[in-house]
Amino acid sequence: MATLVRRLRTSVAPMIDVTDPYFLRLTRLISPFGNHQLWTEMIHANAFSRGRIHLDPVKLAQNLPLRELEDFADNVVVQIGSSSPQDAHEAVDTLVKLGVRNINLNCGCPSRNVQMGAFGAVLMKTPNVVADIVSAMSEAARGSGCRISVKCRIGIDEDESPEFLHGFLSTVTGQTRHKDELPIDIVLHARRAWLNGLSPKQNRLVPVLNYERAYEMVRSFTNTSFVVNGGIDSVDSVVEHLKLADSVMIGRKVREDPWFLSHLDQHVYNVPEHMIPTPESVLAQYTQFADASHNTYGTRYSVLARPLFVFFRGRMGKAMRTHLGWTLTKAKSQNFSHKNATYSVQFGELVQEAVHAANAEYAARSRAPDAQVAEVGA
């Protein structure tokens, strides 16, 4: 394993329609100790080189966790997709100027739409192209301290051989670098990607996990920092993988239960239980952030609410999700101005209304007046 400098040992994986700026804000409120690296959804490099989203405050806020970049930039990773060294160079140059300190190239997404753009997992078939893109990214980040990494699979289609993966990694990491360019880090999803016949969801489940293949590469590339990803969903499995890898990445487990991060804080990072934020305090801070986001950027309430549908768990979770959905629907029909895309009621007020309704429903059903949403995050 490589010697790590200011590197976190656990990461929240990039997930489309999940790790947007609002979900990342919620995870950081749940775990405010700086223990976990937070990854954005993949952003196409040409969103900067052609779409110029960095010149549009609203679009920028929709794509980048601006609040986290203020005081947490060392621990935020922006993932880009690209098949063009020029586009990737411009994207990195722009992101560095925006204060981004970690940028990743996606070489692992097998979706059909991504393949049609010639980026994602299909790039593993052309390691020289990936090397050129990575070289352009490193050049753009030169002297800034921004780290560049590549996220890939352990194989493509029928080829999961160690020779294939070793050759890919050798090509991507082996280029001679300028003295001011940092080494390339690798994130290995321990499954192969099937480019035909499986959906992205199936590609996260059907291909058999092969951690040994990943650890063969860790042993072979001793000067490269490796993050291992895929199927890691318990504190015990995190601890076991950290014995062999520099870092581990957790995806679906955090998507389904963001409070899992607080368990890692306690059992991996030894945070005392009394320091773990309460659900009530996290919810209050999140709704304050959500109201500010809507008032500043016009963020839709449906987008702001999405992270909360996994925030509430236990027996009351279903009731809370139901009432939150109803409350938002009612607010849109009664209090939404289509002219300026705003609500007359603040998001935080609607969330509290839903909480009270869910508590009342539970109390009535259980015949216990003091029944509360005690299972938030349980």
mmCIF file of C-alpha atoms in Angstrom:
data_model
loop_
_atom_site.group_PDB
_atom_site.id
_atom_site.type_symbol
_atom_site.label_atom_id
_atom_site.label_comp_id
_atom_site.label_asym_id
_atom_site.label_seq_id
_atom_site.Cartn_x
_atom_site.Cartn_y
_atom_site.Cartn_z
ATOM 1 C CA MET A 1 0.000 0.000 0.000
ATOM 2 C CA ALA A 2 1.111 3.554 -0.642
ATOM 3 C CA THR A 3 1.906 5.935 2.173
ATOM 4 C CA LEU A 4 -1.098 8.223 2.592
ATOM 5 C CA VAL A 5 -0.875 11.936 3.270
ATOM 6 C CA ARG A 6 -4.016 13.577 4.653
ATOM 7 C CA ARG A 7 -6.040 10.738 3.177
ATOM 8 C CA LEU A 8 -9.305 9.533 4.610
ATOM 9 C CA ARG A 9 -9.830 5.803 4.926
ATOM 10 C CA THR A 10 -13.541 5.720 4.123
ATOM 11 C CA SER A 11 -15.383 7.307 1.208
ATOM 12 C CA VAL A 12 -18.986 7.776 0.136
ATOM 13 C CA ALA A 13 -19.204 6.508 -3.452
ATOM 14 C CA PRO A 14 -20.391 8.662 -6.361
ATOM 15 C CA MET A 15 -23.986 7.672 -7.145
ATOM 16 C CA ILE A 16 -26.156 9.139 -9.863
ATOM 17 C CA ASP A 17 -29.314 10.806 -8.535
ATOM 18 C CA VAL A 18 -28.027 10.278 -4.986
ATOM 19 C CA THR A 19 -24.803 12.123 -4.118
ATOM 20 C CA ASP A 20 -25.980 15.554 -5.170
ATOM 21 C CA PRO A 21 -24.987 18.606 -3.075
ATOM 22 C CA TYR A 22 -28.016 18.108 -0.813
ATOM 23 C CA PHE A 23 -27.310 14.482 0.051
ATOM 24 C CA LEU A 24 -23.661 15.361 0.693
ATOM 25 C CA ARG A 25 -24.713 18.185 3.028
ATOM 26 C CA LEU A 26 -26.913 15.743 4.953
ATOM 27 C CA THR A 27 -24.136 13.150 5.257
ATOM 28 C CA ARG A 28 -21.736 15.778 6.523
ATOM 29 C CA LEU A 29 -24.232 16.916 9.149
ATOM 30 C CA ILE A 30 -24.654 13.316 10.263
ATOM 31 C CA SER A 31 -20.868 12.913 10.381
ATOM 32 C CA PRO A 32 -19.296 16.352 11.025
ATOM 33 C CA PHE A 33 -15.915 15.023 12.130
ATOM 34 C CA GLY A 34 -14.157 15.046 8.746
ATOM 35 C CA ASN A 35 -13.727 11.281 8.704
ATOM 36 C CA HIS A 36 -15.217 10.438 5.307
ATOM 37 C CA GLN A 37 -14.422 11.561 1.792
ATOM 38 C CA LEU A 38 -17.550 12.695 -0.076
ATOM 39 C CA TRP A 39 -17.891 12.126 -3.830
ATOM 40 C CA THR A 40 -20.154 14.005 -6.181
ATOM 41 C CA GLU A 41 -22.262 12.511 -8.929
ATOM 42 C CA MET A 42 -20.394 12.249 -12.213
ATOM 43 C CA ILE A 43 -20.344 15.517 -14.162
ATOM 44 C CA HIS A 44 -19.458 15.466 -17.839
ATOM 45 C CA ALA A 45 -16.302 17.452 -18.502
ATOM 46 C CA ASN A 46 -17.924 19.338 -21.346
ATOM 47 C CA ALA A 47 -20.369 20.843 -18.855
ATOM 48 C CA PHE A 48 -17.450 23.151 -18.111
ATOM 49 C CA SER A 49 -15.686 23.327 -21.473
ATOM 50 C CA ARG A 50 -18.886 23.827 -23.484
ATOM 51 C CA GLY A 51 -21.818 24.200 -21.108
ATOM 52 C CA ARG A 52 -19.936 26.770 -19.000
ATOM 53 C CA ILE A 53 -21.926 25.847 -15.911
ATOM 54 C CA HIS A 54 -19.329 27.572 -13.740
ATOM 55 C CA LEU A 55 -20.632 30.880 -15.101
ATOM 56 C CA ASP A 56 -24.202 30.083 -14.017
ATOM 57 C CA PRO A 57 -24.565 30.214 -10.201
ATOM 58 C CA VAL A 58 -27.759 28.149 -10.224
ATOM 59 C CA LYS A 59 -26.371 25.335 -12.379
ATOM 60 C CA LEU A 60 -23.128 25.345 -10.432
ATOM 61 C CA ALA A 61 -24.992 24.978 -7.142
ATOM 62 C CA GLN A 62 -26.979 22.081 -8.592
ATOM 63 C CA ASN A 63 -23.814 20.196 -9.505
ATOM 64 C CA LEU A 64 -21.138 21.085 -6.970
ATOM 65 C CA PRO A 65 -21.390 20.978 -3.163
ATOM 66 C CA LEU A 66 -20.467 24.630 -2.780
ATOM 67 C CA ARG A 67 -21.200 24.632 0.945
ATOM 68 C CA GLU A 68 -18.770 21.745 1.530
ATOM 69 C CA LEU A 69 -16.095 23.331 -0.650
ATOM 70 C CA GLU A 70 -16.059 26.317 1.708
ATOM 71 C CA ASP A 71 -14.435 24.439 4.586
ATOM 72 C CA PHE A 72 -14.205 20.772 3.575
ATOM 73 C CA ALA A 73 -12.579 20.940 0.133
ATOM 74 C CA ASP A 74 -9.734 18.569 1.006
ATOM 75 C CA ASN A 75 -12.306 15.835 1.563
ATOM 76 C CA VAL A 76 -14.617 16.379 -1.419
ATOM 77 C CA VAL A 77 -14.014 14.543 -4.709
ATOM 78 C CA VAL A 78 -15.589 15.790 -7.934
ATOM 79 C CA GLN A 79 -15.976 12.983 -10.454
ATOM 80 C CA ILE A 80 -15.926 13.834 -14.150
ATOM 81 C CA GLY A 81 -16.635 11.798 -17.258
ATOM 82 C CA SER A 82 -14.746 12.455 -20.464
ATOM 83 C CA SER A 83 -13.247 10.871 -23.551
ATOM 84 C CA SER A 84 -11.418 14.055 -24.539
ATOM 85 C CA PRO A 85 -8.100 15.145 -23.016
ATOM 86 C CA GLN A 86 -8.864 18.727 -24.000
ATOM 87 C CA ASP A 87 -12.282 18.770 -22.323
ATOM 88 C CA ALA A 88 -10.866 17.048 -19.238
ATOM 89 C CA HIS A 89 -8.019 19.563 -19.034
ATOM 90 C CA GLU A 90 -10.417 22.494 -19.171
ATOM 91 C CA ALA A 91 -12.737 20.923 -16.618
ATOM 92 C CA VAL A 92 -9.890 20.346 -14.156
ATOM 93 C CA ASP A 93 -8.507 23.818 -14.730
ATOM 94 C CA THR A 94 -11.925 25.298 -13.955
ATOM 95 C CA LEU A 95 -12.563 23.066 -10.945
ATOM 96 C CA VAL A 96 -9.188 23.886 -9.416
ATOM 97 C CA LYS A 97 -10.009 27.585 -9.702
ATOM 98 C CA LEU A 98 -13.293 26.870 -7.910
ATOM 99 C CA GLY A 99 -11.359 25.387 -4.997
ATOM 100 C CA VAL A 100 -11.749 21.678 -5.768
ATOM 101 C CA ARG A 101 -8.884 19.610 -4.328
ATOM 102 C CA ASN A 102 -9.699 16.116 -5.627
ATOM 103 C CA ILE A 103 -10.897 15.158 -9.116
ATOM 104 C CA ASN A 104 -11.667 11.672 -10.397
ATOM 105 C CA LEU A 105 -12.044 10.274 -13.902
ATOM 106 C CA ASN A 106 -14.899 7.790 -14.265
ATOM 107 C CA CYS A 107 -13.770 4.614 -16.035
ATOM 108 C CA GLY A 108 -16.289 2.333 -14.362
ATOM 109 C CA CYS A 109 -19.827 3.333 -15.348
ATOM 110 C CA PRO A 110 -21.284 0.769 -17.801
ATOM 111 C CA SER A 111 -24.528 2.564 -18.689
ATOM 112 C CA ARG A 112 -25.582 2.566 -22.332
ATOM 113 C CA ASN A 113 -25.849 6.360 -22.462
ATOM 114 C CA VAL A 114 -22.354 6.748 -21.052
ATOM 115 C CA GLN A 115 -20.978 4.207 -23.531
ATOM 116 C CA MET A 116 -22.519 6.187 -26.381
ATOM 117 C CA GLY A 117 -20.450 9.142 -25.208
ATOM 118 C CA ALA A 118 -17.328 6.928 -25.303
ATOM 119 C CA PHE A 119 -16.537 7.413 -21.614
ATOM 120 C CA GLY A 120 -17.053 5.442 -18.416
ATOM 121 C CA ALA A 121 -16.234 1.724 -18.305
ATOM 122 C CA VAL A 122 -15.811 1.426 -22.065
ATOM 123 C CA LEU A 123 -12.622 3.498 -21.705
ATOM 124 C CA MET A 124 -10.945 0.508 -20.072
ATOM 125 C CA LYS A 125 -10.717 -0.977 -23.575
ATOM 126 C CA THR A 126 -8.425 1.894 -24.600
ATOM 127 C CA PRO A 127 -5.912 2.422 -21.772
ATOM 128 C CA ASN A 128 -3.756 4.714 -23.909
ATOM 129 C CA VAL A 129 -6.698 7.089 -24.299
ATOM 130 C CA VAL A 130 -7.236 7.026 -20.525
ATOM 131 C CA ALA A 131 -3.533 7.755 -20.024
ATOM 132 C CA ASP A 132 -3.785 10.770 -22.316
ATOM 133 C CA ILE A 133 -6.847 12.068 -20.457
ATOM 134 C CA VAL A 134 -5.195 11.550 -17.080
ATOM 135 C CA SER A 135 -2.043 13.266 -18.310
ATOM 136 C CA ALA A 136 -4.105 16.271 -19.402
ATOM 137 C CA MET A 137 -5.869 16.342 -16.035
ATOM 138 C CA SER A 138 -2.565 16.163 -14.151
ATOM 139 C CA GLU A 139 -1.124 18.953 -16.235
ATOM 140 C CA ALA A 140 -4.134 21.161 -15.476
ATOM 141 C CA ALA A 141 -3.783 20.425 -11.758
ATOM 142 C CA ARG A 142 -0.001 20.910 -11.698
ATOM 143 C CA GLY A 143 1.216 22.905 -8.724
ATOM 144 C CA SER A 144 -2.267 23.269 -7.210
ATOM 145 C CA GLY A 145 -2.123 20.353 -4.791
ATOM 146 C CA CYS A 146 -5.229 18.875 -6.427
ATOM 147 C CA ARG A 147 -5.117 15.068 -6.533
ATOM 148 C CA ILE A 148 -6.203 13.163 -9.650
ATOM 149 C CA SER A 149 -7.604 9.643 -9.497
ATOM 150 C CA VAL A 150 -9.198 7.040 -11.758
ATOM 151 C CA LYS A 151 -12.171 4.869 -10.778
ATOM 152 C CA CYS A 152 -12.431 1.642 -12.767
ATOM 153 C CA ARG A 153 -13.591 -1.966 -12.679
ATOM 154 C CA ILE A 154 -11.406 -5.063 -12.322
ATOM 155 C CA GLY A 155 -12.393 -6.226 -15.800
ATOM 156 C CA ILE A 156 -14.611 -5.709 -18.827
ATOM 157 C CA ASP A 157 -17.006 -8.269 -20.299
ATOM 158 C CA GLU A 158 -15.251 -11.655 -20.578
ATOM 159 C CA ASP A 159 -11.838 -10.365 -19.538
ATOM 160 C CA GLU A 160 -11.194 -10.318 -15.812
ATOM 161 C CA SER A 161 -7.663 -11.576 -16.072
ATOM 162 C CA PRO A 162 -4.902 -10.112 -13.904
ATOM 163 C CA GLU A 163 -2.964 -9.401 -17.095
ATOM 164 C CA PHE A 164 -5.736 -7.170 -18.453
ATOM 165 C CA LEU A 165 -6.085 -5.148 -15.263
ATOM 166 C CA HIS A 166 -2.353 -4.942 -14.646
ATOM 167 C CA GLY A 167 -1.808 -3.685 -18.179
ATOM 168 C CA PHE A 168 -4.530 -1.048 -17.808
ATOM 169 C CA LEU A 169 -3.187 0.227 -14.494
ATOM 170 C CA SER A 170 0.416 0.195 -15.714
ATOM 171 C CA THR A 171 -0.518 2.346 -18.689
ATOM 172 C CA VAL A 172 -2.612 4.786 -16.664
ATOM 173 C CA THR A 173 -0.228 5.236 -13.731
ATOM 174 C CA GLY A 174 3.112 4.630 -15.409
ATOM 175 C CA GLN A 175 3.616 7.790 -17.428
ATOM 176 C CA THR A 176 6.525 10.038 -16.473
ATOM 177 C CA ARG A 177 5.181 12.987 -14.533
ATOM 178 C CA HIS A 178 6.343 16.522 -13.977
ATOM 179 C CA LYS A 179 7.896 17.070 -10.551
ATOM 180 C CA ASP A 180 4.909 19.229 -9.565
ATOM 181 C CA GLU A 181 2.356 16.561 -10.539
ATOM 182 C CA LEU A 182 1.068 14.256 -7.794
ATOM 183 C CA PRO A 183 0.808 10.487 -8.382
ATOM 184 C CA ILE A 184 -2.427 9.029 -9.723
ATOM 185 C CA ASP A 185 -4.676 7.265 -7.214
ATOM 186 C CA ILE A 186 -6.836 4.280 -8.169
ATOM 187 C CA VAL A 187 -10.341 3.330 -7.029
ATOM 188 C CA LEU A 188 -11.083 -0.294 -7.896
ATOM 189 C CA HIS A 189 -14.641 -1.582 -8.024
ATOM 190 C CA ALA A 190 -14.089 -5.280 -7.355
ATOM 191 C CA ARG A 191 -16.531 -6.396 -10.059
ATOM 192 C CA ARG A 192 -16.112 -6.590 -13.800
ATOM 193 C CA ALA A 193 -18.450 -4.482 -15.948
ATOM 194 C CA TRP A 194 -20.642 -6.079 -18.585
ATOM 195 C CA LEU A 195 -21.137 -3.527 -21.334
ATOM 196 C CA ASN A 196 -24.002 -5.429 -22.942
ATOM 197 C CA GLY A 197 -26.900 -7.313 -21.426
ATOM 198 C CA LEU A 198 -26.880 -5.807 -17.929
ATOM 199 C CA SER A 199 -28.290 -2.532 -16.668
ATOM 200 C CA PRO A 200 -26.182 -0.271 -14.430
ATOM 201 C CA LYS A 201 -28.105 -1.591 -11.420
ATOM 202 C CA GLN A 202 -27.495 -5.200 -12.455
ATOM 203 C CA ASN A 203 -23.822 -4.380 -12.992
ATOM 204 C CA ARG A 204 -23.643 -3.466 -9.309
ATOM 205 C CA LEU A 205 -25.134 -6.796 -8.269
ATOM 206 C CA VAL A 206 -24.714 -9.584 -10.824
ATOM 207 C CA PRO A 207 -20.957 -9.716 -11.538
ATOM 208 C CA VAL A 208 -19.241 -11.686 -8.801
ATOM 209 C CA LEU A 209 -17.106 -9.705 -6.381
ATOM 210 C CA ASN A 210 -13.432 -10.544 -6.742
ATOM 211 C CA TYR A 211 -11.591 -8.786 -3.957
ATOM 212 C CA GLU A 212 -8.531 -10.977 -4.452
ATOM 213 C CA ARG A 213 -8.047 -9.519 -7.931
ATOM 214 C CA ALA A 214 -8.148 -6.035 -6.425
ATOM 215 C CA TYR A 215 -5.617 -6.964 -3.765
ATOM 216 C CA GLU A 216 -3.314 -8.506 -6.350
ATOM 217 C CA MET A 217 -3.072 -5.020 -7.820
ATOM 218 C CA VAL A 218 -2.515 -3.458 -4.387
ATOM 219 C CA ARG A 219 0.440 -5.787 -3.893
ATOM 220 C CA SER A 220 1.778 -5.155 -7.410
ATOM 221 C CA PHE A 221 1.566 -1.351 -7.432
ATOM 222 C CA THR A 222 3.184 -0.551 -4.123
ATOM 223 C CA ASN A 223 3.608 3.167 -4.876
ATOM 224 C CA THR A 224 -0.039 3.669 -5.826
ATOM 225 C CA SER A 225 -2.813 4.494 -3.382
ATOM 226 C CA PHE A 226 -5.783 2.118 -3.746
ATOM 227 C CA VAL A 227 -9.393 2.508 -2.679
ATOM 228 C CA VAL A 228 -11.444 -0.714 -2.830
ATOM 229 C CA ASN A 229 -15.154 -0.509 -3.652
ATOM 230 C CA GLY A 230 -18.007 -2.966 -4.049
ATOM 231 C CA GLY A 231 -20.302 -4.815 -1.631
ATOM 232 C CA ILE A 232 -18.843 -3.298 1.530
ATOM 233 C CA ASP A 233 -21.847 -2.862 3.803
ATOM 234 C CA SER A 234 -20.915 -3.419 7.455
ATOM 235 C CA VAL A 235 -18.526 -2.050 10.032
ATOM 236 C CA ASP A 236 -16.798 -5.429 10.220
ATOM 237 C CA SER A 237 -16.248 -5.570 6.455
ATOM 238 C CA VAL A 238 -14.849 -2.025 6.462
ATOM 239 C CA VAL A 239 -12.394 -2.954 9.206
ATOM 240 C CA GLU A 240 -11.312 -6.117 7.367
ATOM 241 C CA HIS A 241 -10.743 -4.350 4.045
ATOM 242 C CA LEU A 242 -8.768 -1.581 5.719
ATOM 243 C CA LYS A 243 -6.205 -4.194 6.726
ATOM 244 C CA LEU A 244 -5.388 -4.667 3.033
ATOM 245 C CA ALA A 245 -6.309 -1.437 1.244
ATOM 246 C CA ASP A 246 -5.446 2.208 1.767
ATOM 247 C CA SER A 247 -9.120 3.097 1.842
ATOM 248 C CA VAL A 248 -12.589 1.663 1.247
ATOM 249 C CA MET A 249 -15.566 3.120 -0.573
ATOM 250 C CA ILE A 250 -19.161 2.527 0.499
ATOM 251 C CA GLY A 251 -22.077 3.133 -1.850
ATOM 252 C CA ARG A 252 -25.459 1.458 -1.509
ATOM 253 C CA LYS A 253 -25.223 1.040 2.259
ATOM 254 C CA VAL A 254 -24.889 4.807 2.734
ATOM 255 C CA ARG A 255 -27.530 5.499 0.104
ATOM 256 C CA GLU A 256 -30.001 3.322 2.007
ATOM 257 C CA ASP A 257 -28.868 4.395 5.486
ATOM 258 C CA PRO A 258 -26.717 7.550 5.746
ATOM 259 C CA TRP A 259 -26.592 6.997 9.500
ATOM 260 C CA PHE A 260 -24.182 4.152 8.779
ATOM 261 C CA LEU A 261 -21.516 6.866 8.721
ATOM 262 C CA SER A 262 -22.114 7.521 12.409
ATOM 263 C CA HIS A 263 -21.470 3.837 13.134
ATOM 264 C CA LEU A 264 -18.161 4.112 11.279
ATOM 265 C CA ASP A 265 -17.349 7.240 13.261
ATOM 266 C CA GLN A 266 -17.778 5.309 16.497
ATOM 267 C CA HIS A 267 -16.268 1.945 15.586
ATOM 268 C CA VAL A 268 -13.545 2.881 13.077
ATOM 269 C CA TYR A 269 -12.626 6.422 14.169
ATOM 270 C CA ASN A 270 -13.401 6.021 17.895
ATOM 271 C CA VAL A 271 -15.761 8.992 18.144
ATOM 272 C CA PRO A 272 -17.501 8.832 21.553
ATOM 273 C CA GLU A 273 -21.215 8.105 21.305
ATOM 274 C CA HIS A 274 -22.149 11.299 23.146
ATOM 275 C CA MET A 275 -20.539 13.331 20.335
ATOM 276 C CA ILE A 276 -22.689 11.793 17.588
ATOM 277 C CA PRO A 277 -25.238 14.412 16.431
ATOM 278 C CA THR A 278 -28.858 13.782 17.289
ATOM 279 C CA PRO A 279 -31.403 13.296 14.500
ATOM 280 C CA GLU A 280 -33.218 16.401 15.668
ATOM 281 C CA SER A 281 -30.132 18.601 15.392
ATOM 282 C CA VAL A 282 -29.220 17.194 11.968
ATOM 283 C CA LEU A 283 -32.742 17.744 10.672
ATOM 284 C CA ALA A 284 -32.824 21.310 11.979
ATOM 285 C CA GLN A 285 -29.501 22.167 10.333
ATOM 286 C CA TYR A 286 -30.444 20.479 7.075
ATOM 287 C CA THR A 287 -33.750 22.304 6.731
ATOM 288 C CA GLN A 288 -31.966 25.589 7.450
ATOM 289 C CA PHE A 289 -29.529 24.780 4.626
ATOM 290 C CA ALA A 290 -32.404 23.713 2.375
ATOM 291 C CA ASP A 291 -34.317 26.948 2.950
ATOM 292 C CA ALA A 292 -31.193 28.975 2.138
ATOM 293 C CA SER A 293 -30.620 26.915 -1.007
ATOM 294 C CA HIS A 294 -34.167 27.459 -2.216
ATOM 295 C CA ASN A 295 -34.134 31.173 -1.399
ATOM 296 C CA THR A 296 -30.758 31.700 -3.111
ATOM 297 C CA TYR A 297 -30.883 29.321 -6.065
ATOM 298 C CA GLY A 298 -34.543 28.360 -6.391
ATOM 299 C CA THR A 299 -33.803 24.705 -5.626
ATOM 300 C CA ARG A 300 -36.963 22.651 -5.971
ATOM 301 C CA TYR A 301 -38.456 21.246 -2.789
ATOM 302 C CA SER A 302 -38.626 17.782 -4.370
ATOM 303 C CA VAL A 303 -34.825 17.870 -4.792
ATOM 304 C CA LEU A 304 -34.277 19.129 -1.251
ATOM 305 C CA ALA A 305 -36.600 16.457 0.139
ATOM 306 C CA ARG A 306 -34.977 13.503 -1.635
ATOM 307 C CA PRO A 307 -32.212 12.921 0.969
ATOM 308 C CA LEU A 308 -34.791 12.931 3.754
ATOM 309 C CA PHE A 309 -36.583 9.899 2.363
ATOM 310 C CA VAL A 310 -33.655 7.776 3.606
ATOM 311 C CA PHE A 311 -33.020 9.846 6.730
ATOM 312 C CA PHE A 312 -36.037 8.470 8.584
ATOM 313 C CA ARG A 313 -35.877 4.796 9.467
ATOM 314 C CA GLY A 314 -37.409 2.228 11.782
ATOM 315 C CA ARG A 315 -41.114 1.814 12.396
ATOM 316 C CA MET A 316 -41.866 5.465 11.767
ATOM 317 C CA GLY A 317 -39.838 5.703 8.601
ATOM 318 C CA LYS A 318 -42.623 4.677 6.240
ATOM 319 C CA ALA A 319 -45.124 7.022 7.896
ATOM 320 C CA MET A 320 -42.689 9.926 7.716
ATOM 321 C CA ARG A 321 -41.924 9.332 4.049
ATOM 322 C CA THR A 322 -45.634 9.153 3.276
ATOM 323 C CA HIS A 323 -46.478 12.361 5.112
ATOM 324 C CA LEU A 324 -43.504 14.223 3.683
ATOM 325 C CA GLY A 325 -44.638 13.276 0.183
ATOM 326 C CA TRP A 326 -48.201 14.364 0.880
ATOM 327 C CA THR A 327 -47.075 17.624 2.485
ATOM 328 C CA LEU A 328 -44.899 18.558 -0.479
ATOM 329 C CA THR A 329 -47.649 17.709 -2.963
ATOM 330 C CA LYS A 330 -50.156 19.817 -1.039
ATOM 331 C CA ALA A 331 -47.712 22.714 -0.777
ATOM 332 C CA LYS A 332 -47.091 22.687 -4.508
ATOM 333 C CA SER A 333 -50.792 22.758 -5.313
ATOM 334 C CA GLN A 334 -51.611 25.471 -2.777
ATOM 335 C CA ASN A 335 -48.493 27.567 -2.207
ATOM 336 C CA PHE A 336 -46.336 27.327 -5.342
ATOM 337 C CA SER A 337 -45.864 30.312 -7.625
ATOM 338 C CA HIS A 338 -45.113 29.130 -11.158
ATOM 339 C CA LYS A 339 -44.228 32.669 -12.145
ATOM 340 C CA ASN A 340 -41.090 32.822 -10.006
ATOM 341 C CA ALA A 341 -40.755 29.107 -9.032
ATOM 342 C CA THR A 342 -41.076 29.786 -5.307
ATOM 343 C CA TYR A 343 -43.221 28.562 -2.417
ATOM 344 C CA SER A 344 -44.994 30.791 0.081
ATOM 345 C CA VAL A 345 -44.136 28.292 2.826
ATOM 346 C CA GLN A 346 -40.548 27.500 3.804
ATOM 347 C CA PHE A 347 -39.240 23.961 3.276
ATOM 348 C CA GLY A 348 -38.376 23.599 6.950
ATOM 349 C CA GLU A 349 -41.978 24.372 7.945
ATOM 350 C CA LEU A 350 -43.250 21.647 5.614
ATOM 351 C CA VAL A 351 -40.819 19.107 7.048
ATOM 352 C CA GLN A 352 -41.932 19.930 10.586
ATOM 353 C CA GLU A 353 -45.560 19.590 9.507
ATOM 354 C CA ALA A 354 -44.790 16.139 8.133
ATOM 355 C CA VAL A 355 -42.938 15.142 11.314
ATOM 356 C CA HIS A 356 -45.882 16.189 13.489
ATOM 357 C CA ALA A 357 -48.334 14.321 11.250
ATOM 358 C CA ALA A 358 -46.212 11.161 11.307
ATOM 359 C CA ASN A 359 -45.885 11.371 15.102
ATOM 360 C CA ALA A 360 -49.635 11.825 15.457
ATOM 361 C CA GLU A 361 -50.326 8.840 13.218
ATOM 362 C CA TYR A 362 -47.942 6.647 15.147
ATOM 363 C CA ALA A 363 -49.285 7.786 18.508
ATOM 364 C CA ALA A 364 -52.850 7.055 17.417
ATOM 365 C CA ARG A 365 -51.965 3.612 16.119
ATOM 366 C CA SER A 366 -49.926 2.643 19.148
ATOM 367 C CA ARG A 367 -52.297 4.338 21.631
ATOM 368 C CA ALA A 368 -49.226 5.824 23.236
ATOM 369 C CA PRO A 369 -49.450 9.635 23.436
ATOM 370 C CA ASP A 370 -45.707 9.985 23.923
ATOM 371 C CA ALA A 371 -44.721 7.881 20.883
ATOM 372 C CA GLN A 372 -42.215 9.779 18.757
ATOM 373 C CA VAL A 373 -40.098 9.316 15.671
ATOM 374 C CA ALA A 374 -37.439 7.775 17.881
ATOM 375 C CA GLU A 375 -36.280 5.499 15.091
ATOM 376 C CA VAL A 376 -34.779 8.295 12.993
ATOM 377 C CA GLY A 377 -31.432 6.886 11.971
ATOM 378 C CA ALA A 378 -31.893 3.716 14.026
#
